[in-house]
mmCIF file of C-alpha atoms and ligand atoms in Angstrom:
data_model
loop_
_atom_site.group_PDB
_atom_site.id
_atom_site.type_symbol
_atom_site.label_atom_id
_atom_site.label_comp_id
_atom_site.label_asym_id
_atom_site.label_seq_id
_atom_site.Cartn_x
_atom_site.Cartn_y
_atom_site.Cartn_z
ATOM 1 C CA MET A 1 -64.568 54.905 50.019
ATOM 2 C CA GLU A 2 -63.278 53.831 46.611
ATOM 3 C CA THR A 3 -62.925 56.830 44.269
ATOM 4 C CA ILE A 4 -64.042 56.197 40.661
ATOM 5 C CA TYR A 5 -61.719 57.637 37.979
ATOM 6 C CA TYR A 6 -62.827 58.595 34.493
ATOM 7 C CA LYS A 7 -60.679 60.257 31.811
ATOM 8 C CA THR A 8 -62.776 62.210 29.312
ATOM 9 C CA GLY A 9 -62.644 60.681 25.846
ATOM 10 C CA SER A 10 -61.316 57.339 27.143
ATOM 11 C CA GLY A 11 -64.696 55.593 26.900
ATOM 12 C CA ASP A 12 -68.367 56.430 26.611
ATOM 13 C CA ASP A 13 -68.473 60.058 27.864
ATOM 14 C CA GLY A 14 -72.281 60.101 27.748
ATOM 15 C CA GLU A 15 -72.505 57.138 30.102
ATOM 16 C CA ALA A 16 -69.723 58.433 32.394
ATOM 17 C CA PHE A 17 -71.306 61.873 32.742
ATOM 18 C CA SER A 18 -74.763 60.482 33.415
ATOM 19 C CA ARG A 19 -73.235 58.345 36.157
ATOM 20 C CA ALA A 20 -71.413 61.417 37.552
ATOM 21 C CA GLY A 21 -74.622 63.494 37.382
ATOM 22 C CA GLY A 22 -76.448 60.723 39.257
ATOM 23 C CA ILE A 23 -73.795 60.775 41.995
ATOM 24 C CA ILE A 24 -74.255 64.551 42.459
ATOM 25 C CA ARG A 25 -78.063 64.282 42.458
ATOM 26 C CA SER A 26 -77.969 61.591 45.099
ATOM 27 C CA GLY A 27 -75.752 63.650 47.407
ATOM 28 C CA GLY A 28 -72.244 62.465 46.419
ATOM 29 C CA LEU A 29 -69.143 64.455 45.429
ATOM 30 C CA VAL A 30 -67.485 64.581 41.992
ATOM 31 C CA ALA A 31 -64.242 66.443 41.173
ATOM 32 C CA PHE A 32 -64.244 67.897 37.657
ATOM 33 C CA PRO A 33 -62.069 70.060 35.395
ATOM 34 C CA THR A 34 -62.857 73.691 34.639
ATOM 35 C CA GLU A 35 -60.934 76.247 32.549
ATOM 36 C CA THR A 36 -59.514 77.715 35.803
ATOM 37 C CA VAL A 37 -58.806 74.894 38.300
ATOM 38 C CA TYR A 38 -60.463 71.574 39.232
ATOM 39 C CA GLY A 39 -63.640 71.886 41.300
ATOM 40 C CA LEU A 40 -65.112 69.590 43.954
ATOM 41 C CA GLY A 41 -68.800 69.467 43.083
ATOM 42 C CA GLY A 42 -71.941 68.664 45.037
ATOM 43 C CA ASN A 43 -75.653 69.504 44.701
ATOM 44 C CA ALA A 44 -75.848 73.207 45.643
ATOM 45 C CA TYR A 45 -79.412 72.798 46.960
ATOM 46 C CA SER A 46 -78.410 70.095 49.433
ATOM 47 C CA SER A 47 -77.123 71.147 52.860
ATOM 48 C CA GLU A 48 -75.854 67.613 53.327
ATOM 49 C CA SER A 49 -73.761 67.790 50.112
ATOM 50 C CA SER A 50 -72.250 71.115 51.171
ATOM 51 C CA ARG A 51 -71.346 69.683 54.569
ATOM 52 C CA LYS A 52 -69.633 66.773 52.812
ATOM 53 C CA ILE A 53 -67.620 69.209 50.674
ATOM 54 C CA TYR A 54 -66.369 71.058 53.773
ATOM 55 C CA ALA A 55 -65.499 67.772 55.456
ATOM 56 C CA ALA A 56 -63.638 66.315 52.435
ATOM 57 C CA LYS A 57 -61.522 69.480 52.063
ATOM 58 C CA GLY A 58 -61.100 70.182 55.765
ATOM 59 C CA ARG A 59 -62.420 73.661 54.973
ATOM 60 C CA PRO A 60 -63.802 76.185 57.490
ATOM 61 C CA GLN A 61 -67.609 76.260 57.207
ATOM 62 C CA ASP A 62 -67.817 80.060 57.015
ATOM 63 C CA ASN A 63 -65.950 80.140 53.678
ATOM 64 C CA PRO A 64 -68.795 80.125 51.121
ATOM 65 C CA LEU A 65 -68.919 77.953 47.985
ATOM 66 C CA ILE A 66 -69.295 79.084 44.368
ATOM 67 C CA VAL A 67 -72.458 77.817 42.629
ATOM 68 C CA HIS A 68 -71.919 76.689 39.027
ATOM 69 C CA VAL A 69 -74.642 76.911 36.378
ATOM 70 C CA ALA A 70 -74.826 75.725 32.745
ATOM 71 C CA ARG A 71 -76.347 78.996 31.491
ATOM 72 C CA PRO A 72 -76.005 82.483 33.042
ATOM 73 C CA GLU A 73 -79.803 82.887 33.133
ATOM 74 C CA ASP A 74 -80.153 79.757 35.304
ATOM 75 C CA ALA A 75 -78.841 81.852 38.228
ATOM 76 C CA SER A 76 -82.244 83.523 38.600
ATOM 77 C CA GLU A 77 -83.562 80.237 40.017
ATOM 78 C CA PHE A 78 -81.662 80.888 43.306
ATOM 79 C CA ALA A 79 -80.213 84.431 43.041
ATOM 80 C CA VAL A 80 -81.630 87.920 42.507
ATOM 81 C CA VAL A 81 -80.145 88.958 39.165
ATOM 82 C CA ASN A 82 -79.847 92.572 38.019
ATOM 83 C CA GLY A 83 -78.802 94.619 34.984
ATOM 84 C CA ALA A 84 -75.136 94.694 35.985
ATOM 85 C CA TYR A 85 -75.088 90.888 36.207
ATOM 86 C CA GLU A 86 -76.679 90.610 32.782
ATOM 87 C CA LYS A 87 -74.075 92.946 31.307
ATOM 88 C CA LEU A 88 -71.209 90.997 32.910
ATOM 89 C CA ALA A 89 -72.745 87.704 31.793
ATOM 90 C CA ALA A 90 -73.194 88.884 28.205
ATOM 91 C CA ALA A 91 -69.523 89.909 28.025
ATOM 92 C CA PHE A 92 -67.764 87.170 30.004
ATOM 93 C CA MET A 93 -69.944 84.086 30.513
ATOM 94 C CA PRO A 94 -69.389 81.248 30.024
ATOM 95 C CA GLY A 95 -65.891 81.922 31.328
ATOM 96 C CA PRO A 96 -63.636 82.506 34.345
ATOM 97 C CA LEU A 97 -65.874 85.010 36.146
ATOM 98 C CA THR A 98 -67.835 84.694 39.408
ATOM 99 C CA VAL A 99 -70.454 87.272 40.392
ATOM 100 C CA ILE A 100 -71.789 87.760 43.939
ATOM 101 C CA LEU A 101 -75.581 88.302 44.013
ATOM 102 C CA PRO A 102 -78.262 88.421 46.732
ATOM 103 C CA LYS A 103 -79.487 84.869 47.338
ATOM 104 C CA LYS A 104 -83.063 83.566 47.288
ATOM 105 C CA PRO A 105 -84.334 81.481 50.255
ATOM 106 C CA ASN A 106 -84.055 78.172 48.343
ATOM 107 C CA MET A 107 -80.223 78.384 48.396
ATOM 108 C CA PRO A 108 -79.202 76.853 51.734
ATOM 109 C CA ASP A 109 -77.058 78.756 54.251
ATOM 110 C CA SER A 110 -74.641 75.848 54.394
ATOM 111 C CA THR A 111 -73.708 76.503 50.745
ATOM 112 C CA THR A 112 -73.237 80.268 51.212
ATOM 113 C CA GLY A 113 -71.459 80.113 54.563
ATOM 114 C CA GLY A 114 -74.433 81.814 56.197
ATOM 115 C CA LEU A 115 -74.181 84.909 53.950
ATOM 116 C CA ALA A 116 -77.185 86.614 52.376
ATOM 117 C CA THR A 117 -75.379 86.460 49.034
ATOM 118 C CA VAL A 118 -74.430 83.660 46.647
ATOM 119 C CA ALA A 119 -71.490 83.408 44.220
ATOM 120 C CA VAL A 120 -72.502 82.471 40.650
ATOM 121 C CA ARG A 121 -70.194 81.097 37.971
ATOM 122 C CA CYS A 122 -70.887 79.684 34.510
ATOM 123 C CA PRO A 123 -67.766 77.755 33.448
ATOM 124 C CA SER A 124 -66.746 77.373 29.798
ATOM 125 C CA HIS A 125 -65.003 73.979 30.103
ATOM 126 C CA PRO A 126 -67.058 71.387 28.180
ATOM 127 C CA ALA A 127 -66.669 68.725 30.910
ATOM 128 C CA ALA A 128 -67.889 71.135 33.608
ATOM 129 C CA ARG A 129 -70.869 72.092 31.458
ATOM 130 C CA ALA A 130 -71.680 68.459 30.650
ATOM 131 C CA LEU A 131 -71.594 67.596 34.356
ATOM 132 C CA ILE A 132 -73.962 70.426 35.346
ATOM 133 C CA GLU A 133 -76.372 69.397 32.566
ATOM 134 C CA ALA A 134 -76.220 65.760 33.647
ATOM 135 C CA ALA A 135 -76.761 66.626 37.332
ATOM 136 C CA ARG A 136 -79.832 68.754 36.453
ATOM 137 C CA CYS A 137 -79.084 71.002 39.447
ATOM 138 C CA PRO A 138 -76.649 73.860 40.145
ATOM 139 C CA ILE A 139 -73.303 72.539 41.405
ATOM 140 C CA ALA A 140 -71.574 74.009 44.460
ATOM 141 C CA ALA A 141 -67.832 73.644 43.939
ATOM 142 C CA PRO A 142 -64.783 74.993 45.683
ATOM 143 C CA SER A 143 -61.350 74.170 44.300
ATOM 144 C CA ALA A 144 -60.745 70.413 44.668
ATOM 145 C CA ASN A 145 -57.735 70.606 47.025
ATOM 146 C CA LEU A 146 -57.316 69.985 50.731
ATOM 147 C CA SER A 147 -57.754 73.302 52.531
ATOM 148 C CA GLY A 148 -54.385 75.104 52.636
ATOM 149 C CA LYS A 149 -52.938 73.285 49.588
ATOM 150 C CA PRO A 150 -52.584 74.916 46.162
ATOM 151 C CA SER A 151 -55.654 74.657 43.933
ATOM 152 C CA PRO A 152 -55.386 71.597 41.641
ATOM 153 C CA THR A 153 -54.694 72.162 37.959
ATOM 154 C CA SER A 154 -54.582 68.463 37.031
ATOM 155 C CA ALA A 155 -56.479 65.323 38.027
ATOM 156 C CA ALA A 156 -53.253 63.988 39.594
ATOM 157 C CA HIS A 157 -53.246 66.946 42.026
ATOM 158 C CA VAL A 158 -56.863 66.184 42.958
ATOM 159 C CA ALA A 159 -56.055 62.503 43.464
ATOM 160 C CA ARG A 160 -53.116 63.320 45.747
ATOM 161 C CA ASP A 161 -55.351 65.405 48.032
ATOM 162 C CA LEU A 162 -58.742 63.685 47.842
ATOM 163 C CA ASP A 163 -58.375 60.046 46.739
ATOM 164 C CA GLY A 164 -60.627 57.886 48.914
ATOM 165 C CA ARG A 165 -62.467 60.958 50.291
ATOM 166 C CA ILE A 166 -64.796 61.619 47.309
ATOM 167 C CA ASP A 167 -66.940 59.506 44.962
ATOM 168 C CA MET A 168 -65.466 60.336 41.555
ATOM 169 C CA ILE A 169 -62.733 62.258 39.744
ATOM 170 C CA ILE A 170 -63.236 63.286 36.113
ATOM 171 C CA ASP A 171 -59.854 63.764 34.434
ATOM 172 C CA GLY A 172 -59.961 66.374 31.668
ATOM 173 C CA GLY A 173 -56.215 67.068 31.462
ATOM 174 C CA GLU A 174 -54.465 70.255 32.551
ATOM 175 C CA CYS A 175 -56.422 73.436 33.222
ATOM 176 C CA GLU A 176 -55.992 76.149 30.613
ATOM 177 C CA ILE A 177 -55.861 79.161 32.960
ATOM 178 C CA GLY A 178 -54.468 77.660 36.157
ATOM 179 C CA LEU A 179 -55.716 80.344 38.593
ATOM 180 C CA GLU A 180 -59.225 80.534 40.062
ATOM 181 C CA SER A 181 -61.949 82.734 38.563
ATOM 182 C CA THR A 182 -62.242 86.500 38.985
ATOM 183 C CA VAL A 183 -64.718 87.171 41.835
ATOM 184 C CA ILE A 184 -66.762 90.355 41.513
ATOM 185 C CA SER A 185 -69.303 92.071 43.740
ATOM 186 C CA ILE A 186 -71.896 94.607 42.607
ATOM 187 C CA ASP A 187 -72.914 97.248 45.167
ATOM 188 C CA GLY A 188 -75.521 99.529 43.643
ATOM 189 C CA GLY A 189 -73.621 100.907 40.667
ATOM 190 C CA THR A 190 -70.101 99.930 41.724
ATOM 191 C CA VAL A 191 -68.327 96.802 40.598
ATOM 192 C CA ARG A 192 -65.500 95.570 42.789
ATOM 193 C CA ILE A 193 -62.920 92.844 42.171
ATOM 194 C CA LEU A 194 -62.659 90.736 45.336
ATOM 195 C CA ARG A 195 -60.356 88.134 43.778
ATOM 196 C CA PRO A 196 -58.515 88.833 40.505
ATOM 197 C CA GLY A 197 -58.440 86.190 37.766
ATOM 198 C CA ALA A 198 -58.281 85.771 34.003
ATOM 199 C CA VAL A 199 -61.132 88.230 33.440
ATOM 200 C CA THR A 200 -58.902 91.213 34.162
ATOM 201 C CA ARG A 201 -59.670 94.750 35.237
ATOM 202 C CA GLU A 202 -58.471 95.883 31.798
ATOM 203 C CA MET A 203 -60.881 93.468 30.039
ATOM 204 C CA LEU A 204 -63.747 94.734 32.188
ATOM 205 C CA ALA A 205 -62.856 98.331 31.265
ATOM 206 C CA ASN A 206 -62.807 97.402 27.562
ATOM 207 C CA ALA A 207 -66.350 96.071 27.986
ATOM 208 C CA GLY A 208 -67.396 99.415 29.523
ATOM 209 C CA ILE A 209 -67.327 98.203 33.136
ATOM 210 C CA GLU A 210 -65.125 100.244 35.494
ATOM 211 C CA ALA A 211 -64.177 98.026 38.432
ATOM 212 C CA SER A 212 -62.304 98.913 41.601
ATOM 213 C CA VAL A 213 -59.922 96.424 43.201
ATOM 214 C CA ASP A 214 -60.599 95.446 46.821
ATOM 215 C CA GLU A 215 -57.687 96.526 49.027
ATOM 216 C CA ALA A 216 -57.230 92.954 50.367
ATOM 217 C CA VAL A 217 -56.241 91.813 46.836
ATOM 218 C CA CYS A 218 -52.719 93.238 47.094
ATOM 219 C CA ASP A 219 -52.520 93.492 50.879
ATOM 220 C CA PRO A 220 -53.814 90.363 52.680
ATOM 221 C CA ALA A 221 -53.500 92.084 56.068
ATOM 222 C CA LYS A 222 -56.353 94.402 54.998
ATOM 223 C CA ALA A 223 -58.755 91.435 54.733
ATOM 224 C CA GLY A 224 -59.436 91.882 58.466
ATOM 225 C CA GLU A 225 -61.946 89.882 60.462
ATOM 226 C CA LYS A 226 -64.901 90.452 58.122
ATOM 227 C CA PRO A 227 -63.447 90.583 54.595
ATOM 228 C CA ALA A 228 -65.698 91.140 51.549
ATOM 229 C CA SER A 229 -64.609 87.709 50.327
ATOM 230 C CA PRO A 230 -64.214 85.339 53.291
ATOM 231 C CA GLY A 231 -61.698 83.171 51.380
ATOM 232 C CA MET A 232 -59.256 86.105 51.440
ATOM 233 C CA LYS A 233 -58.629 85.824 55.151
ATOM 234 C CA TYR A 234 -57.303 82.275 55.079
ATOM 235 C CA LYS A 235 -53.647 81.490 54.595
ATOM 236 C CA HIS A 236 -53.349 79.959 51.169
ATOM 237 C CA TYR A 237 -51.019 77.777 49.150
ATOM 238 C CA ALA A 238 -47.948 78.228 51.350
ATOM 239 C CA PRO A 239 -45.176 75.842 50.251
ATOM 240 C CA ASP A 240 -43.189 73.989 52.952
ATOM 241 C CA ALA A 241 -40.054 76.063 52.277
ATOM 242 C CA PRO A 242 -40.132 79.865 52.693
ATOM 243 C CA LEU A 243 -40.819 81.675 49.405
ATOM 244 C CA TYR A 244 -39.157 85.055 48.762
ATOM 245 C CA LEU A 245 -40.405 87.423 46.038
ATOM 246 C CA VAL A 246 -37.678 89.556 44.527
ATOM 247 C CA GLU A 247 -38.369 92.878 42.855
ATOM 248 C CA GLY A 248 -36.287 93.523 39.728
ATOM 249 C CA GLY A 249 -34.804 91.471 36.894
ATOM 250 C CA THR A 250 -32.561 88.437 36.483
ATOM 251 C CA ASP A 251 -29.581 90.043 38.263
ATOM 252 C CA GLU A 252 -31.555 90.895 41.392
ATOM 253 C CA LEU A 253 -33.108 87.424 41.543
ATOM 254 C CA LEU A 254 -29.685 85.802 41.146
ATOM 255 C CA ALA A 255 -28.094 88.034 43.786
ATOM 256 C CA GLU A 256 -30.766 87.126 46.348
ATOM 257 C CA ALA A 257 -30.754 83.395 45.555
ATOM 258 C CA ARG A 258 -26.934 83.307 45.906
ATOM 259 C CA GLN A 259 -27.254 84.653 49.431
ATOM 260 C CA ALA A 260 -29.768 81.978 50.432
ATOM 261 C CA ALA A 261 -29.158 80.871 54.021
ATOM 262 C CA LEU A 262 -31.376 77.808 53.547
ATOM 263 C CA THR A 263 -30.081 75.428 50.892
ATOM 264 C CA PRO A 264 -30.661 73.818 48.506
ATOM 265 C CA ALA A 265 -32.520 76.837 47.100
ATOM 266 C CA ALA A 266 -35.059 76.689 44.291
ATOM 267 C CA VAL A 267 -35.545 79.505 41.789
ATOM 268 C CA MET A 268 -38.717 80.191 39.833
ATOM 269 C CA CYS A 269 -37.570 81.857 36.623
ATOM 270 C CA ARG A 270 -38.568 82.322 32.979
ATOM 271 C CA SER A 271 -37.375 79.761 30.421
ATOM 272 C CA ASP A 272 -34.964 82.315 28.906
ATOM 273 C CA GLU A 273 -33.274 82.900 32.294
ATOM 274 C CA GLU A 274 -32.653 79.258 33.137
ATOM 275 C CA GLU A 275 -29.001 79.215 32.053
ATOM 276 C CA CYS A 276 -28.218 81.923 34.647
ATOM 277 C CA PHE A 277 -29.325 79.670 37.518
ATOM 278 C CA ALA A 278 -26.965 76.688 37.252
ATOM 279 C CA GLY A 279 -26.579 75.041 40.656
ATOM 280 C CA PHE A 280 -30.114 75.915 41.794
ATOM 281 C CA ILE A 281 -33.262 73.810 41.641
ATOM 282 C CA VAL A 282 -34.918 75.496 38.650
ATOM 283 C CA LEU A 283 -38.707 75.786 38.419
ATOM 284 C CA ASP A 284 -39.456 76.989 34.884
ATOM 285 C CA THR A 285 -42.251 79.599 34.812
ATOM 286 C CA GLY A 286 -42.423 79.661 30.984
ATOM 287 C CA GLU A 287 -42.240 82.609 28.615
ATOM 288 C CA ASP A 288 -44.584 85.148 30.173
ATOM 289 C CA GLU A 289 -46.918 85.885 33.096
ATOM 290 C CA ALA A 290 -49.879 84.019 31.551
ATOM 291 C CA GLU A 291 -47.719 80.885 31.455
ATOM 292 C CA PHE A 292 -46.439 81.558 35.000
ATOM 293 C CA ALA A 293 -50.092 81.830 36.101
ATOM 294 C CA ARG A 294 -50.919 78.520 34.400
ATOM 295 C CA ARG A 295 -47.983 76.795 36.125
ATOM 296 C CA LEU A 296 -47.918 78.494 39.541
ATOM 297 C CA PHE A 297 -49.883 75.967 41.602
ATOM 298 C CA SER A 298 -48.179 73.022 39.970
ATOM 299 C CA LEU A 299 -44.748 74.614 40.634
ATOM 300 C CA LEU A 300 -45.608 75.197 44.301
ATOM 301 C CA ARG A 301 -46.423 71.495 44.654
ATOM 302 C CA ARG A 302 -43.195 70.628 42.795
ATOM 303 C CA ALA A 303 -41.195 72.922 45.082
ATOM 304 C CA ASP A 304 -42.428 70.893 48.065
ATOM 305 C CA GLU A 305 -41.438 67.631 46.382
ATOM 306 C CA SER A 306 -38.011 68.943 45.290
ATOM 307 C CA GLY A 307 -36.563 69.128 48.787
ATOM 308 C CA ALA A 308 -35.782 72.844 48.400
ATOM 309 C CA LYS A 309 -35.252 74.584 51.743
ATOM 310 C CA SER A 310 -35.946 78.056 50.302
ATOM 311 C CA ILE A 311 -37.555 79.359 47.105
ATOM 312 C CA TYR A 312 -36.889 82.595 45.190
ATOM 313 C CA ALA A 313 -39.203 84.046 42.521
ATOM 314 C CA HIS A 314 -39.810 87.265 40.599
ATOM 315 C CA LEU A 315 -42.377 89.627 42.082
ATOM 316 C CA PRO A 316 -45.084 89.748 39.355
ATOM 317 C CA SER A 317 -46.377 92.957 37.776
ATOM 318 C CA ARG A 318 -49.894 93.991 38.735
ATOM 319 C CA GLU A 319 -51.101 94.377 35.165
ATOM 320 C CA GLY A 320 -53.457 92.104 33.245
ATOM 321 C CA ILE A 321 -53.168 88.520 34.483
ATOM 322 C CA GLY A 322 -50.177 89.734 36.567
ATOM 323 C CA LEU A 323 -52.589 91.038 39.219
ATOM 324 C CA ALA A 324 -54.078 87.556 39.759
ATOM 325 C CA LEU A 325 -50.594 86.040 39.864
ATOM 326 C CA TYR A 326 -49.485 88.725 42.352
ATOM 327 C CA ASN A 327 -52.555 88.104 44.552
ATOM 328 C CA ARG A 328 -51.853 84.340 44.797
ATOM 329 C CA ILE A 329 -48.073 84.434 45.072
ATOM 330 C CA ILE A 330 -47.876 87.064 47.847
ATOM 331 C CA ARG A 331 -50.120 84.742 49.893
ATOM 332 C CA ALA A 332 -47.874 81.775 49.127
ATOM 333 C CA ALA A 333 -44.916 83.935 50.214
ATOM 334 C CA ALA A 334 -46.777 85.154 53.323
ATOM 335 C CA GLY A 335 -45.742 88.677 52.347
ATOM 336 C CA LYS A 336 -41.948 88.070 52.089
ATOM 337 C CA ILE A 337 -41.081 90.645 49.416
ATOM 338 C CA ILE A 338 -37.477 91.737 48.859
ATOM 339 C CA LYS A 339 -37.510 95.273 47.454
ATOM 340 C CA ARG A 340 -34.704 96.952 45.593
ATOM 341 C CA PRO A 341 -32.774 99.431 47.722
HETATM 342 O O1 TXA B 401 -62.317 79.184 39.414
HETATM 343 C C1 TXA B 401 -62.973 79.018 40.431
HETATM 344 O O2 TXA B 401 -63.655 79.920 40.935
HETATM 345 C C2 TXA B 401 -62.941 77.625 41.090
HETATM 346 C C3 TXA B 401 -63.611 76.656 40.125
HETATM 347 C C4 TXA B 401 -63.776 75.280 40.719
HETATM 348 O O3 TXA B 401 -64.829 77.157 39.695
HETATM 349 N N1 TXA B 401 -63.573 77.643 42.364
HETATM 350 C C5 TXA B 401 -63.016 78.228 43.443
HETATM 351 O O4 TXA B 401 -63.737 78.083 44.630
HETATM 352 O O5 TXA B 401 -61.959 78.805 43.405
HETATM 353 P P1 TXA B 401 -63.132 78.395 46.064
HETATM 354 O O6 TXA B 401 -64.171 77.918 47.005
HETATM 355 O O7 TXA B 401 -61.801 77.797 46.196
HETATM 356 O O8 TXA B 401 -63.076 79.938 46.159
HETATM 357 C C6 TXA B 401 -64.283 80.686 46.275
HETATM 358 C C7 TXA B 401 -64.000 82.113 46.640
HETATM 359 C C8 TXA B 401 -63.595 82.238 48.082
HETATM 360 O O9 TXA B 401 -62.595 83.230 48.222
HETATM 361 C C9 TXA B 401 -64.909 82.672 48.738
HETATM 362 O O10 TXA B 401 -64.711 83.374 49.931
HETATM 363 C C10 TXA B 401 -65.519 83.540 47.653
HETATM 364 O O11 TXA B 401 -65.199 82.892 46.461
HETATM 365 N N2 TXA B 401 -66.991 83.603 47.798
HETATM 366 C C11 TXA B 401 -67.886 82.607 47.608
HETATM 367 N N3 TXA B 401 -69.137 83.026 47.905
HETATM 368 C C12 TXA B 401 -69.028 84.317 48.263
HETATM 369 C C13 TXA B 401 -69.967 85.312 48.687
HETATM 370 N N4 TXA B 401 -71.265 85.050 48.776
HETATM 371 N N5 TXA B 401 -69.482 86.538 48.983
HETATM 372 C C14 TXA B 401 -68.151 86.822 48.867
HETATM 373 N N6 TXA B 401 -67.233 85.935 48.480
HETATM 374 C C15 TXA B 401 -67.650 84.693 48.186
HETATM 375 MG MG1 MG B 402 -59.906 77.324 46.890
#
């Protein structure tokens, strides 16, 4: 199929979004920007649309999709909402937060991977919101990458993976956050982070919500056969070259990269460290962990294109956005962490 491209602001947005909404309503797939990563959207109420999403991505059918709504209260149409959801929604929606709720019978099993629960997210990105409004239905959307590739943070990433496999790509520029939303479950009174994101544990605590962190977040092996979040059990985002995470500062990273057996070696380092890594393929992670988070998926794709035979990076902290970065990068590294003696 021929994929239609539209860049927001390049023409009549109203007309483009009504066309995109029509595609979703009639069972087609549209990739769109969100504040986290690009999503691959289809009508959440249509089993056929969900099947098409799995097929386009090459994604296992038991990995459930997130359902996107324009307003937090719209979730009650297909999910059983509760006080904890309302509190989370009041504090963090619209925004990079996904909440798992019991599903109502009108939400098809093919969208929820056969689970009795449904994941609800209300994105803040204006293009995502405009698309949901135009579609007049909730939009099921996983990240718009081929299964096993890094989540896309630009329309060019989406095009590389899905051109010719989906009906339309809406280009809204680079994603502001760069890592997928925080996924939270509510069991009775306890709130648990299944996947960390830009709504951090610290931010939840500041809003009076004490959340525990699922043990699979920092230790993928603990995801087991029946993980709380099925997505956690799949190998994710692994670059072609082995990625090693080095505990410590600039000196430790340099010492490890110098001993690389597989060359050329690439180094992911902060902008201020670049001059220390002459002779390596340098992948600039920016000034701080928020910038590293924003760039991570793009850098993993660049690492593949650079011809590097091995990659060395700092092991992130587990604080604030660092926890989300840690969660993604240890999966990309398949657990290869070099600790200080
Ligand atoms: O930021 C995001 O969340 C992006 C944008 C497009 O909104 N979407 C996204 O979707 O990252 P995806 O499909 O790549 O990741 C969804 C995650 C998976 O780990 C999945 O297992 C989990 O959410 N999930 C979805 N429904 C669930 C459910 N009912 N129970 C537990 N986990 C669920
Ligand atoms: Mg994904």
